[in-house]
Tab-separated table of C-alpha atoms in Angstrom:
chain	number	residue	atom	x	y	z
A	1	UNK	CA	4.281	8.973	9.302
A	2	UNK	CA	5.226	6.356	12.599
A	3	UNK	CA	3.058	3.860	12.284
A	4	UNK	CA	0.153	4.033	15.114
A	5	UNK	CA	0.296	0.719	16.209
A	6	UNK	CA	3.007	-1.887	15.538
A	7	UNK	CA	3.481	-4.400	12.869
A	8	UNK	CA	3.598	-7.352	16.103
A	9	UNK	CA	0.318	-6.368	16.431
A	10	UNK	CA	-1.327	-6.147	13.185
A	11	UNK	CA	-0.039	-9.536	12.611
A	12	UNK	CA	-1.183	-10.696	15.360
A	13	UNK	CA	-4.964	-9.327	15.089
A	14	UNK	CA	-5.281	-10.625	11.717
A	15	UNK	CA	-3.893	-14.115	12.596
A	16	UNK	CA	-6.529	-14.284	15.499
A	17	UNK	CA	-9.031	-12.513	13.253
A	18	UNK	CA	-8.839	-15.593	10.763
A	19	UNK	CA	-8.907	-18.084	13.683
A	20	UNK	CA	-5.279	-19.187	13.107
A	21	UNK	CA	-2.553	-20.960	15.651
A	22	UNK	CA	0.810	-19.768	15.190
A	23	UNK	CA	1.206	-23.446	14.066
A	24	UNK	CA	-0.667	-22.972	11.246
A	25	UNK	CA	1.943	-21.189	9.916
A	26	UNK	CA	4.581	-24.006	9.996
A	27	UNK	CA	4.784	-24.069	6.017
A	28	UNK	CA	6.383	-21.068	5.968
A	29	UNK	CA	7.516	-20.406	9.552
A	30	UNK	CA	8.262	-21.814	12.748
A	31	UNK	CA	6.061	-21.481	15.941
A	32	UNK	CA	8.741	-19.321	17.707
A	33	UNK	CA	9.528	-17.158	14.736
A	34	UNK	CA	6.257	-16.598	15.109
A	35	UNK	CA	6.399	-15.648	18.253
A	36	UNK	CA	8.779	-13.649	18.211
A	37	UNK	CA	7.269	-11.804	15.106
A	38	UNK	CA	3.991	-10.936	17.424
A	39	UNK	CA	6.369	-9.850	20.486
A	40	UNK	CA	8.106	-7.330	18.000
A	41	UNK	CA	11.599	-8.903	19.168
A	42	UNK	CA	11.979	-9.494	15.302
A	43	UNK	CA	11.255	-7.622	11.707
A	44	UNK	CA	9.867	-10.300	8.738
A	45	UNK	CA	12.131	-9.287	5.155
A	46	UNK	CA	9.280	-8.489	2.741
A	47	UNK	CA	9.436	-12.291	1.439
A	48	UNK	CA	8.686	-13.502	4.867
A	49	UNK	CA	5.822	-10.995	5.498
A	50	UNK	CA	4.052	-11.842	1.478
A	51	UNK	CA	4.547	-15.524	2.940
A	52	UNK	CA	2.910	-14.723	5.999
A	53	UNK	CA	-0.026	-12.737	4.682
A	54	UNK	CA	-0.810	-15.525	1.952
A	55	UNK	CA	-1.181	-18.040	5.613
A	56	UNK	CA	-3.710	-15.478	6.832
A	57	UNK	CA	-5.091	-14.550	3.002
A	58	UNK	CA	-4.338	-10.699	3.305
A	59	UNK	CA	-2.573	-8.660	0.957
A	60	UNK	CA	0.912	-7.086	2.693
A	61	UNK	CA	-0.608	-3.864	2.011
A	62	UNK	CA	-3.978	-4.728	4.377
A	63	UNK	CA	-1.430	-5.888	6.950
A	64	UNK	CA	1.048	-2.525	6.817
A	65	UNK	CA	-1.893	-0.232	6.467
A	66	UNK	CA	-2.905	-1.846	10.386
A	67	UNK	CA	0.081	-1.556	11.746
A	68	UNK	CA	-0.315	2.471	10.678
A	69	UNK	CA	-3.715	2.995	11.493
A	70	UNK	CA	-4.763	0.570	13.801
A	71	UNK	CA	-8.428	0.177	13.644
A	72	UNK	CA	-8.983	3.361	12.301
A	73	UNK	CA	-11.028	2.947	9.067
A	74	UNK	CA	-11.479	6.519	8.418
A	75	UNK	CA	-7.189	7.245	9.082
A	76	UNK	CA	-6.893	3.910	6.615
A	77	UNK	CA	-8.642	5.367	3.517
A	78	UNK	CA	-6.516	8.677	4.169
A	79	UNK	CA	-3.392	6.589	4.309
A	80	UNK	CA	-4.467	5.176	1.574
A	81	UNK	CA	-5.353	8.359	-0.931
A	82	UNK	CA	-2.122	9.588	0.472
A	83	UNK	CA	-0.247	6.342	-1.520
A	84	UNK	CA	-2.204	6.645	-4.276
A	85	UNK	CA	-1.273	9.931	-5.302
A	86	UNK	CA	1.775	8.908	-4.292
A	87	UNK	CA	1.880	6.099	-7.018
A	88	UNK	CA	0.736	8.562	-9.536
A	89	UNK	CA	3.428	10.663	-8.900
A	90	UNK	CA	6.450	8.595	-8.728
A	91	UNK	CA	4.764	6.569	-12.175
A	92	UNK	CA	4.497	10.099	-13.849
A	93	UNK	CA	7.821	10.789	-13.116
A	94	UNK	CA	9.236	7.294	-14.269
A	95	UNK	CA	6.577	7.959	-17.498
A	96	UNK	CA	9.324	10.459	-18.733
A	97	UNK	CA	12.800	9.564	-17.778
């Protein structure tokens, strides 16, 4: 599944959504890194995204699931039964190996 809308832009909705400045995020990032992030000229590693999402109190997951579905609440909560049986597969399978 190609994500809908793109990762720059879920980060960026949810920082404006939480009425943050990209300089609120200078504890764990740089104004231009920011930037950058929200002009999708660069990918956050996973650390740097759970860093950023702790800034704007989201869980990663809340942020990814945006950057699939957009504002689509109704494509969200099929993304996300489609992980959970997901989970439950993969864990059954790890469950007996």
């Amino acid at each position: 599944m190609a994500a809908k809308h793109s990762l720059a832009a879920a980060i960026r909705t949810v920082r404006k959504a939480r009425g943050l400045s990209q300089e609120a995020f200078s504890d764990v990032s740089s104004r231009t890194y920011m930037s950058t992030l929200e002009r999708d000229l660069k990918s956050p590693t996973l650390h740097k995204l759970t860093e950023l999402c702790e800034v704007m109190e989201v869980h990663p997951l809340t942020l990814l699931t945006l950057a699939y579905t957009g504002d689509d609440l109704r494509q969200a909560d099929q993304l996300l039964a489609q992980v959970r049986q997901q989970l439950e597969t993969v864990t059954k399978k790890s469950d007996t190996l």
